[in-house]
Amino acid sequence: MYDDIANNTDNPRPGVIINNPHGRDVYKGVPKDYVGEDVNANNFYNVILGNKSGIVGGSGKVVNSGPNDHIFIYYTDHGGPGIVAMPSGELVYANDLVDVLKKKHSSGMYDRLVFYLEACESGSMFDGLLPEGLDIYVMTASKPDEDSWATYCGEGTPDDPCLVECPPREFEGVCLGDLYSVAWMEDSDVEDRDADSVQGQHSRVANRTAANITDGDYGSHVTEYGDIVVSFDRLSAYMGEASTNHSHASVDAMSFSRLSKNVDQRSTELFYLFTKHQNAPEGSHEKYETHVKLNEVISQRSQVDNKVKRLGELLFGVEKGNEALHSVRPAGQPLVDNWDCLKSYVKIFEAHCGRLTPYGRKHVRGIANICNAGITSEQMTATSAQACSS
């Protein structure tokens, strides 16, 4: 973990992290093998592969597994089409992650592996890339073309109540957790992991995460990849036996209010700043500073959207540009044919148009579509320079 939450100056409970309105500290006593800049793609891959010599920094601890071991990986960060972020260094690209998993399988150093991934467009990390037969089961928070959601957000009002319970009042504008992550963790807290299966958890978590999606309110489609047969294993094979000290009661999809406070993950920063601005005293320095920051974030978002729109129009024409950038490939087909092209073109775009923020990374699909359309590197360079010159 990057480890920038517990002792953050904005944390109203110094040294404590909560991910549920009940407020149990989930930070104390948690081992920290890799923090800060040591949390990067290179270390992540080498930890999975058990390659101690490839590790730089941190404790040096790796997944030193044997042929009879079960491995559980849970990953959460901001995502985009074909990518998930790291707090420092390079992005994790889908093809590289799947290659690492294939390599781990060919080494014969596990029996079965379960991977939970929480990120926007998380399905795109495996769709059309992860083959069956690796004894790997993957559950993602969302489909390849869908945002993930945050939950336990903000303060509730009689007209706009919170989800199940509001966070403590001092956490105004804060989302305590991600909807999918909160769903599987709280499920693991209350289920008999020895009696229940991974597939059983999938069913309950999928229902909870998509509770109000039919009403167009919030939610995402939890998606499965790889070897579904692995999901019939007991939960305890991957998460250990359940603690007898459950901290909160079971919550199912029926508990969700249609007006509950859930926020699209890409909007959590705006939600936080808007709430902070709304609650700051009139005429205060805090209100002014938050107003400036809020306008800055909105402006940055608008700028990257306009730059990408202009890039599409220059490459494909005004009428076809938007469609060319936003078209989604059919399920079972990977995001891009040439991953080296995608990595290269993302760097070209960032060199001319600025580094992609967690919000801006949603445009990686457009860059992938540029690769798929056969646009040359020279064209991409010249057009990016033109699109972002003003």
GROMACS .gro file of C-alpha atoms in nm:
model
  390
    1MET     CA    1   0.000   0.000   0.000
    2TYR     CA    2   0.113   0.352  -0.076
    3ASP     CA    3   0.035   0.437   0.289
    4ASP     CA    4  -0.070   0.800   0.249
    5ILE     CA    5  -0.408   0.785   0.426
    6ALA     CA    6  -0.364   0.707   0.797
    7ASN     CA    7  -0.134   0.998   0.877
    8ASN     CA    8  -0.260   1.237   0.610
    9THR     CA    9  -0.320   1.588   0.747
   10ASP     CA   10  -0.676   1.576   0.609
   11ASN     CA   11  -0.761   1.255   0.796
   12PRO     CA   12  -1.000   1.352   1.081
   13ARG     CA   13  -0.882   1.045   1.277
   14PRO     CA   14  -0.500   1.054   1.270
   15GLY     CA   15  -0.341   0.710   1.244
   16VAL     CA   16  -0.675   0.541   1.177
   17ILE     CA   17  -0.839   0.419   0.855
   18ILE     CA   18  -1.204   0.317   0.838
   19ASN     CA   19  -1.388   0.172   0.539
   20ASN     CA   20  -1.731   0.138   0.697
   21PRO     CA   21  -1.956   0.378   0.890
   22HIS     CA   22  -1.914   0.159   1.200
   23GLY     CA   23  -1.562   0.294   1.211
   24ARG     CA   24  -1.351  -0.012   1.300
   25ASP     CA   25  -0.983   0.068   1.241
   26VAL     CA   26  -0.855  -0.144   0.950
   27TYR     CA   27  -0.502   0.002   0.963
   28LYS     CA   28  -0.359  -0.096   1.301
   29GLY     CA   29  -0.142  -0.406   1.292
   30VAL     CA   30  -0.153  -0.449   0.913
   31PRO     CA   31   0.193  -0.551   0.781
   32LYS     CA   32   0.345  -0.310   0.529
   33ASP     CA   33   0.600  -0.484   0.308
   34TYR     CA   34   0.602  -0.219   0.037
   35VAL     CA   35   0.507   0.150   0.080
   36GLY     CA   36   0.559   0.476  -0.110
   37GLU     CA   37   0.773   0.452  -0.422
   38ASP     CA   38   0.840   0.083  -0.359
   39VAL     CA   39   0.479   0.019  -0.466
   40ASN     CA   40   0.535  -0.007  -0.841
   41ALA     CA   41   0.467  -0.238  -1.135
   42ASN     CA   42   0.813  -0.395  -1.139
   43ASN     CA   43   0.797  -0.496  -0.772
   44PHE     CA   44   0.438  -0.618  -0.812
   45TYR     CA   45   0.532  -0.853  -1.096
   46ASN     CA   46   0.838  -0.985  -0.915
   47VAL     CA   47   0.644  -1.040  -0.591
   48ILE     CA   48   0.391  -1.256  -0.780
   49LEU     CA   49   0.666  -1.449  -0.958
   50GLY     CA   50   0.858  -1.508  -0.635
   51ASN     CA   51   1.161  -1.337  -0.790
   52LYS     CA   52   1.343  -1.190  -0.490
   53SER     CA   53   1.640  -1.074  -0.697
   54GLY     CA   54   1.416  -0.850  -0.909
   55ILE     CA   55   1.282  -0.655  -0.609
   56VAL     CA   56   1.401  -0.300  -0.539
   57GLY     CA   57   1.325  -0.163  -0.190
   58GLY     CA   58   1.061  -0.279   0.054
   59SER     CA   59   1.088  -0.586   0.275
   60GLY     CA   60   1.187  -0.813  -0.014
   61LYS     CA   61   0.900  -1.048   0.071
   62VAL     CA   62   0.761  -1.237  -0.231
   63VAL     CA   63   0.497  -1.502  -0.304
   64ASN     CA   64   0.727  -1.796  -0.236
   65SER     CA   65   0.462  -2.052  -0.329
   66GLY     CA   66   0.479  -2.422  -0.407
   67PRO     CA   67   0.279  -2.651  -0.641
   68ASN     CA   68   0.008  -2.718  -0.379
   69ASP     CA   69  -0.055  -2.358  -0.275
   70HIS     CA   70  -0.363  -2.143  -0.329
   71ILE     CA   71  -0.290  -1.777  -0.410
   72PHE     CA   72  -0.528  -1.484  -0.354
   73ILE     CA   73  -0.455  -1.146  -0.513
   74TYR     CA   74  -0.667  -0.837  -0.448
   75TYR     CA   75  -0.572  -0.521  -0.637
   76THR     CA   76  -0.737  -0.180  -0.616
   77ASP     CA   77  -0.643   0.149  -0.779
   78HIS     CA   78  -0.769   0.387  -1.047
   79GLY     CA   79  -0.806   0.218  -1.384
   80GLY     CA   80  -0.876   0.280  -1.748
   81PRO     CA   81  -0.917   0.069  -2.061
   82GLY     CA   82  -0.636  -0.192  -2.055
   83ILE     CA   83  -0.459  -0.030  -1.759
   84VAL     CA   84  -0.458  -0.008  -1.382
   85ALA     CA   85  -0.255   0.255  -1.203
   86MET     CA   86   0.029   0.227  -0.955
   87PRO     CA   87   0.093   0.504  -0.701
   88SER     CA   88   0.438   0.552  -0.853
   89GLY     CA   89   0.616   0.464  -1.177
   90GLU     CA   90   0.468   0.301  -1.485
   91LEU     CA   91   0.111   0.186  -1.531
   92VAL     CA   92   0.023  -0.185  -1.518
   93TYR     CA   93  -0.085  -0.281  -1.871
   94ALA     CA   94  -0.322  -0.572  -1.927
   95ASN     CA   95  -0.090  -0.773  -2.152
   96ASP     CA   96   0.200  -0.746  -1.905
   97LEU     CA   97  -0.016  -0.857  -1.612
   98VAL     CA   98  -0.155  -1.157  -1.803
   99ASP     CA   99   0.198  -1.248  -1.918
  100VAL     CA  100   0.311  -1.253  -1.554
  101LEU     CA  101   0.020  -1.480  -1.461
  102LYS     CA  102   0.103  -1.714  -1.751
  103LYS     CA  103   0.467  -1.721  -1.641
  104LYS     CA  104   0.363  -1.802  -1.284
  105HIS     CA  105   0.153  -2.091  -1.416
  106SER     CA  106   0.433  -2.230  -1.633
  107SER     CA  107   0.663  -2.232  -1.329
  108GLY     CA  108   0.426  -2.481  -1.163
  109MET     CA  109   0.440  -2.284  -0.837
  110TYR     CA  110   0.072  -2.282  -0.742
  111ASP     CA  111  -0.230  -2.509  -0.748
  112ARG     CA  112  -0.502  -2.247  -0.801
  113LEU     CA  113  -0.514  -1.869  -0.805
  114VAL     CA  114  -0.802  -1.626  -0.742
  115PHE     CA  115  -0.767  -1.260  -0.845
  116TYR     CA  116  -1.009  -0.980  -0.744
  117LEU     CA  117  -0.962  -0.648  -0.927
  118GLU     CA  118  -1.125  -0.317  -0.829
  119ALA     CA  119  -1.087  -0.039  -1.089
  120CYS     CA  120  -1.278   0.143  -1.359
  121GLU     CA  121  -1.294  -0.067  -1.680
  122SER     CA  122  -1.130  -0.351  -1.483
  123GLY     CA  123  -1.276  -0.617  -1.715
  124SER     CA  124  -1.052  -0.483  -1.994
  125MET     CA  125  -0.748  -0.617  -1.806
  126PHE     CA  126  -0.851  -0.976  -1.886
  127ASP     CA  127  -1.114  -0.973  -2.163
  128GLY     CA  128  -0.979  -1.159  -2.466
  129LEU     CA  129  -0.639  -1.197  -2.296
  130LEU     CA  130  -0.665  -1.449  -2.010
  131PRO     CA  131  -0.690  -1.804  -2.149
  132GLU     CA  132  -0.861  -2.092  -1.973
  133GLY     CA  133  -0.648  -2.374  -1.839
  134LEU     CA  134  -0.423  -2.169  -1.609
  135ASP     CA  135  -0.623  -2.265  -1.297
  136ILE     CA  136  -0.691  -1.893  -1.247
  137TYR     CA  137  -1.029  -1.739  -1.162
  138VAL     CA  138  -1.070  -1.361  -1.192
  139MET     CA  139  -1.351  -1.139  -1.065
  140THR     CA  140  -1.351  -0.773  -1.172
  141ALA     CA  141  -1.558  -0.485  -1.033
  142SER     CA  142  -1.680  -0.378  -1.376
  143LYS     CA  143  -1.710  -0.471  -1.741
  144PRO     CA  144  -1.436  -0.363  -1.987
  145ASP     CA  145  -1.621  -0.042  -2.078
  146GLU     CA  146  -1.772   0.055  -1.743
  147ASP     CA  147  -1.672   0.273  -1.448
  148SER     CA  148  -1.651   0.135  -1.098
  149TRP     CA  149  -1.820   0.310  -0.803
  150ALA     CA  150  -1.731   0.442  -0.461
  151THR     CA  151  -1.965   0.406  -0.163
  152TYR     CA  152  -2.029   0.517   0.197
  153CYS     CA  153  -2.000   0.873   0.067
  154GLY     CA  154  -2.077   1.201   0.238
  155GLU     CA  155  -2.358   1.318   0.459
  156GLY     CA  156  -2.717   1.211   0.418
  157THR     CA  157  -3.028   1.427   0.429
  158PRO     CA  158  -3.396   1.325   0.462
  159ASP     CA  159  -3.432   1.384   0.085
  160ASP     CA  160  -3.104   1.217  -0.007
  161PRO     CA  161  -3.019   0.941   0.242
  162CYS     CA  162  -2.690   0.754   0.262
  163LEU     CA  163  -2.633   0.392   0.168
  164VAL     CA  164  -2.737   0.180   0.469
  165GLU     CA  165  -2.559   0.421   0.706
  166CYS     CA  166  -2.382   0.753   0.671
  167PRO     CA  167  -2.010   0.783   0.742
  168PRO     CA  168  -1.927   0.964   1.068
  169ARG     CA  169  -1.998   1.336   1.025
  170GLU     CA  170  -1.633   1.440   1.026
  171PHE     CA  171  -1.585   1.249   0.697
  172GLU     CA  172  -1.788   1.497   0.493
  173GLY     CA  173  -1.731   1.458   0.120
  174VAL     CA  174  -1.526   1.141   0.170
  175CYS     CA  175  -1.610   0.801   0.020
  176LEU     CA  176  -1.498   0.537   0.271
  177GLY     CA  177  -1.472   0.254   0.023
  178ASP     CA  178  -1.534   0.119  -0.326
  179LEU     CA  179  -1.873  -0.043  -0.381
  180TYR     CA  180  -1.735  -0.376  -0.512
  181SER     CA  181  -1.455  -0.392  -0.253
  182VAL     CA  182  -1.684  -0.310   0.038
  183ALA     CA  183  -1.927  -0.573  -0.091
  184TRP     CA  184  -1.677  -0.862  -0.098
  185MET     CA  185  -1.502  -0.765   0.226
  186GLU     CA  186  -1.823  -0.732   0.424
  187ASP     CA  187  -1.944  -1.058   0.273
  188SER     CA  188  -1.621  -1.230   0.383
  189ASP     CA  189  -1.673  -1.091   0.734
  190VAL     CA  190  -2.013  -1.252   0.780
  191GLU     CA  191  -2.008  -1.573   0.575
  192ASP     CA  192  -1.881  -1.912   0.693
  193ARG     CA  193  -1.581  -1.927   0.461
  194ASP     CA  194  -1.536  -2.298   0.525
  195ALA     CA  195  -1.889  -2.373   0.405
  196ASP     CA  196  -1.920  -2.112   0.130
  197SER     CA  197  -1.755  -2.100  -0.213
  198VAL     CA  198  -1.587  -1.822  -0.411
  199GLN     CA  199  -1.875  -1.855  -0.660
  200GLY     CA  200  -2.126  -1.802  -0.379
  201GLN     CA  201  -1.947  -1.479  -0.292
  202HIS     CA  202  -1.948  -1.377  -0.657
  203SER     CA  203  -2.327  -1.410  -0.676
  204ARG     CA  204  -2.391  -1.199  -0.365
  205VAL     CA  205  -2.129  -0.937  -0.453
  206ALA     CA  206  -2.256  -0.907  -0.813
  207ASN     CA  207  -2.610  -0.848  -0.683
  208ARG     CA  208  -2.499  -0.586  -0.435
  209THR     CA  209  -2.265  -0.403  -0.676
  210ALA     CA  210  -2.533  -0.378  -0.944
  211ALA     CA  211  -2.822  -0.321  -0.701
  212ASN     CA  212  -2.965  -0.010  -0.868
  213ILE     CA  213  -2.811  -0.028  -1.213
  214THR     CA  214  -3.147  -0.098  -1.379
  215ASP     CA  215  -3.276   0.236  -1.250
  216GLY     CA  216  -2.979   0.416  -1.404
  217ASP     CA  217  -2.877   0.525  -1.057
  218TYR     CA  218  -2.538   0.364  -0.986
  219GLY     CA  219  -2.352   0.035  -0.994
  220SER     CA  220  -2.142  -0.182  -1.224
  221HIS     CA  221  -2.151  -0.535  -1.363
  222VAL     CA  222  -1.915  -0.765  -1.173
  223THR     CA  223  -1.751  -0.988  -1.436
  224GLU     CA  224  -1.575  -1.327  -1.432
  225TYR     CA  225  -1.278  -1.448  -1.639
  226GLY     CA  226  -1.056  -1.754  -1.660
  227ASP     CA  227  -1.143  -2.093  -1.513
  228ILE     CA  228  -1.486  -2.070  -1.351
  229VAL     CA  229  -1.436  -2.418  -1.201
  230VAL     CA  230  -1.182  -2.267  -0.959
  231SER     CA  231  -1.460  -2.052  -0.811
  232PHE     CA  232  -1.631  -2.362  -0.670
  233ASP     CA  233  -1.346  -2.389  -0.416
  234ARG     CA  234  -1.418  -2.290  -0.056
  235LEU     CA  235  -1.357  -1.925   0.030
  236SER     CA  236  -1.135  -2.036   0.319
  237ALA     CA  237  -0.886  -2.184   0.070
  238TYR     CA  238  -0.799  -1.826  -0.034
  239MET     CA  239  -0.895  -1.606   0.262
  240GLY     CA  240  -0.849  -1.829   0.564
  241GLU     CA  241  -1.121  -1.925   0.808
  242ALA     CA  242  -1.366  -1.658   0.919
  243SER     CA  243  -1.307  -1.461   1.234
  244THR     CA  244  -1.568  -1.515   1.505
  245ASN     CA  245  -1.551  -1.144   1.592
  246HIS     CA  246  -1.768  -0.997   1.315
  247SER     CA  247  -1.779  -0.621   1.332
  248HIS     CA  248  -2.101  -0.559   1.145
  249ALA     CA  249  -2.417  -0.733   1.036
  250SER     CA  250  -2.473  -0.872   0.689
  251VAL     CA  251  -2.587  -0.624   0.426
  252ASP     CA  252  -2.753  -0.741   0.107
  253ALA     CA  253  -2.877  -0.571  -0.207
  254MET     CA  254  -3.224  -0.520  -0.059
  255SER     CA  255  -3.074  -0.284   0.201
  256PHE     CA  256  -2.982  -0.031  -0.067
  257SER     CA  257  -3.182   0.287  -0.087
  258ARG     CA  258  -3.247   0.404  -0.440
  259LEU     CA  259  -3.112   0.744  -0.340
  260SER     CA  260  -2.806   0.614  -0.157
  261LYS     CA  261  -2.482   0.807  -0.175
  262ASN     CA  262  -2.266   0.629  -0.429
  263VAL     CA  263  -2.026   0.823  -0.647
  264ASP     CA  264  -1.865   0.731  -0.977
  265GLN     CA  265  -1.498   0.665  -0.893
  266ARG     CA  266  -1.380   0.927  -1.140
  267SER     CA  267  -1.595   1.188  -0.964
  268THR     CA  268  -1.484   1.127  -0.605
  269GLU     CA  269  -1.237   1.420  -0.609
  270LEU     CA  270  -1.508   1.656  -0.737
  271PHE     CA  271  -1.752   1.522  -0.477
  272TYR     CA  272  -1.500   1.585  -0.199
  273LEU     CA  273  -1.416   1.939  -0.314
  274PHE     CA  274  -1.779   2.031  -0.380
  275THR     CA  275  -1.885   1.913  -0.031
  276LYS     CA  276  -1.589   2.091   0.131
  277HIS     CA  277  -1.677   2.414  -0.054
  278GLN     CA  278  -2.045   2.383   0.035
  279ASN     CA  279  -1.971   2.336   0.407
  280ALA     CA  280  -1.700   2.602   0.445
  281PRO     CA  281  -1.809   2.925   0.620
  282GLU     CA  282  -1.908   3.208   0.385
  283GLY     CA  283  -1.620   3.447   0.319
  284SER     CA  284  -1.359   3.214   0.474
  285HIS     CA  285  -1.015   3.146   0.330
  286GLU     CA  286  -1.107   2.776   0.314
  287LYS     CA  287  -1.411   2.853   0.096
  288TYR     CA  288  -1.200   3.062  -0.141
  289GLU     CA  289  -0.920   2.802  -0.165
  290THR     CA  290  -1.163   2.516  -0.227
  291HIS     CA  291  -1.346   2.722  -0.491
  292VAL     CA  292  -1.017   2.780  -0.674
  293LYS     CA  293  -0.922   2.412  -0.653
  294LEU     CA  294  -1.267   2.300  -0.769
  295ASN     CA  295  -1.252   2.526  -1.075
  296GLU     CA  296  -0.899   2.404  -1.147
  297VAL     CA  297  -1.004   2.036  -1.145
  298ILE     CA  298  -1.311   2.104  -1.363
  299SER     CA  299  -1.095   2.304  -1.606
  300GLN     CA  300  -0.831   2.027  -1.628
  301ARG     CA  301  -1.101   1.770  -1.706
  302SER     CA  302  -1.251   1.990  -1.974
  303GLN     CA  303  -0.907   2.052  -2.127
  304VAL     CA  304  -0.814   1.684  -2.162
  305ASP     CA  305  -1.160   1.602  -2.303
  306ASN     CA  306  -1.123   1.879  -2.562
  307LYS     CA  307  -0.768   1.778  -2.656
  308VAL     CA  308  -0.869   1.417  -2.717
  309LYS     CA  309  -1.180   1.528  -2.910
  310ARG     CA  310  -0.960   1.751  -3.129
  311LEU     CA  311  -0.713   1.464  -3.183
  312GLY     CA  312  -0.996   1.241  -3.304
  313GLU     CA  313  -1.130   1.507  -3.539
  314LEU     CA  314  -0.786   1.568  -3.691
  315LEU     CA  315  -0.725   1.196  -3.746
  316PHE     CA  316  -1.070   1.075  -3.853
  317GLY     CA  317  -1.263   1.388  -3.950
  318VAL     CA  318  -1.512   1.600  -3.756
  319GLU     CA  319  -1.808   1.369  -3.825
  320LYS     CA  320  -1.636   1.038  -3.746
  321GLY     CA  321  -1.384   1.142  -3.480
  322ASN     CA  322  -1.602   1.092  -3.174
  323GLU     CA  323  -1.731   0.751  -3.286
  324ALA     CA  324  -1.381   0.630  -3.381
  325LEU     CA  325  -1.240   0.715  -3.037
  326HIS     CA  326  -1.527   0.578  -2.830
  327SER     CA  327  -1.616   0.257  -3.014
  328VAL     CA  328  -1.596  -0.054  -2.793
  329ARG     CA  329  -1.484  -0.388  -2.933
  330PRO     CA  330  -1.709  -0.693  -2.889
  331ALA     CA  331  -1.675  -0.898  -2.568
  332GLY     CA  332  -1.395  -1.152  -2.589
  333GLN     CA  333  -1.178  -0.928  -2.805
  334PRO     CA  334  -0.884  -0.749  -2.639
  335LEU     CA  335  -0.875  -0.370  -2.624
  336VAL     CA  336  -0.592  -0.341  -2.875
  337ASP     CA  337  -0.408  -0.561  -3.126
  338ASN     CA  338  -0.063  -0.417  -3.062
  339TRP     CA  339   0.012  -0.338  -2.697
  340ASP     CA  340   0.352  -0.186  -2.779
  341CYS     CA  341   0.171   0.060  -3.004
  342LEU     CA  342  -0.066   0.154  -2.721
  343LYS     CA  343   0.216   0.210  -2.471
  344SER     CA  344   0.410   0.416  -2.724
  345TYR     CA  345   0.110   0.629  -2.829
  346VAL     CA  346   0.009   0.700  -2.467
  347LYS     CA  347   0.362   0.836  -2.415
  348ILE     CA  348   0.342   1.041  -2.735
  349PHE     CA  349   0.008   1.189  -2.626
  350GLU     CA  350   0.138   1.268  -2.276
  351ALA     CA  351   0.454   1.430  -2.415
  352HIS     CA  352   0.245   1.680  -2.613
  353CYS     CA  353  -0.073   1.705  -2.408
  354GLY     CA  354   0.030   1.648  -2.044
  355ARG     CA  355   0.026   1.344  -1.817
  356LEU     CA  356  -0.307   1.164  -1.799
  357THR     CA  357  -0.474   1.199  -1.459
  358PRO     CA  358  -0.697   0.924  -1.312
  359TYR     CA  359  -0.985   1.102  -1.487
  360GLY     CA  360  -0.796   1.142  -1.817
  361ARG     CA  361  -0.702   0.774  -1.834
  362LYS     CA  362  -1.052   0.694  -1.954
  363HIS     CA  363  -0.924   0.820  -2.292
  364VAL     CA  364  -0.679   0.529  -2.326
  365ARG     CA  365  -0.958   0.352  -2.520
  366GLY     CA  366  -0.942   0.628  -2.780
  367ILE     CA  367  -0.564   0.588  -2.808
  368ALA     CA  368  -0.608   0.209  -2.843
  369ASN     CA  369  -0.859   0.270  -3.124
  370ILE     CA  370  -0.603   0.496  -3.294
  371CYS     CA  371  -0.357   0.203  -3.288
  372ASN     CA  372  -0.623  -0.037  -3.418
  373ALA     CA  373  -0.698   0.203  -3.706
  374GLY     CA  374  -0.338   0.175  -3.826
  375ILE     CA  375  -0.237   0.537  -3.760
  376THR     CA  376   0.142   0.561  -3.788
  377SER     CA  377   0.370   0.685  -3.510
  378GLU     CA  378   0.461   0.988  -3.722
  379GLN     CA  379   0.093   1.075  -3.770
  380MET     CA  380   0.024   1.032  -3.399
  381THR     CA  381   0.316   1.258  -3.305
  382ALA     CA  382   0.229   1.534  -3.550
  383THR     CA  383  -0.143   1.526  -3.472
  384SER     CA  384  -0.093   1.521  -3.094
  385ALA     CA  385   0.133   1.825  -3.126
  386GLN     CA  386  -0.133   2.002  -3.335
  387ALA     CA  387  -0.425   1.904  -3.110
  388CYS     CA  388  -0.252   2.022  -2.794
  389SER     CA  389  -0.066   2.328  -2.922
  390SER     CA  390  -0.330   2.583  -2.829
   0.00000   0.00000   0.00000
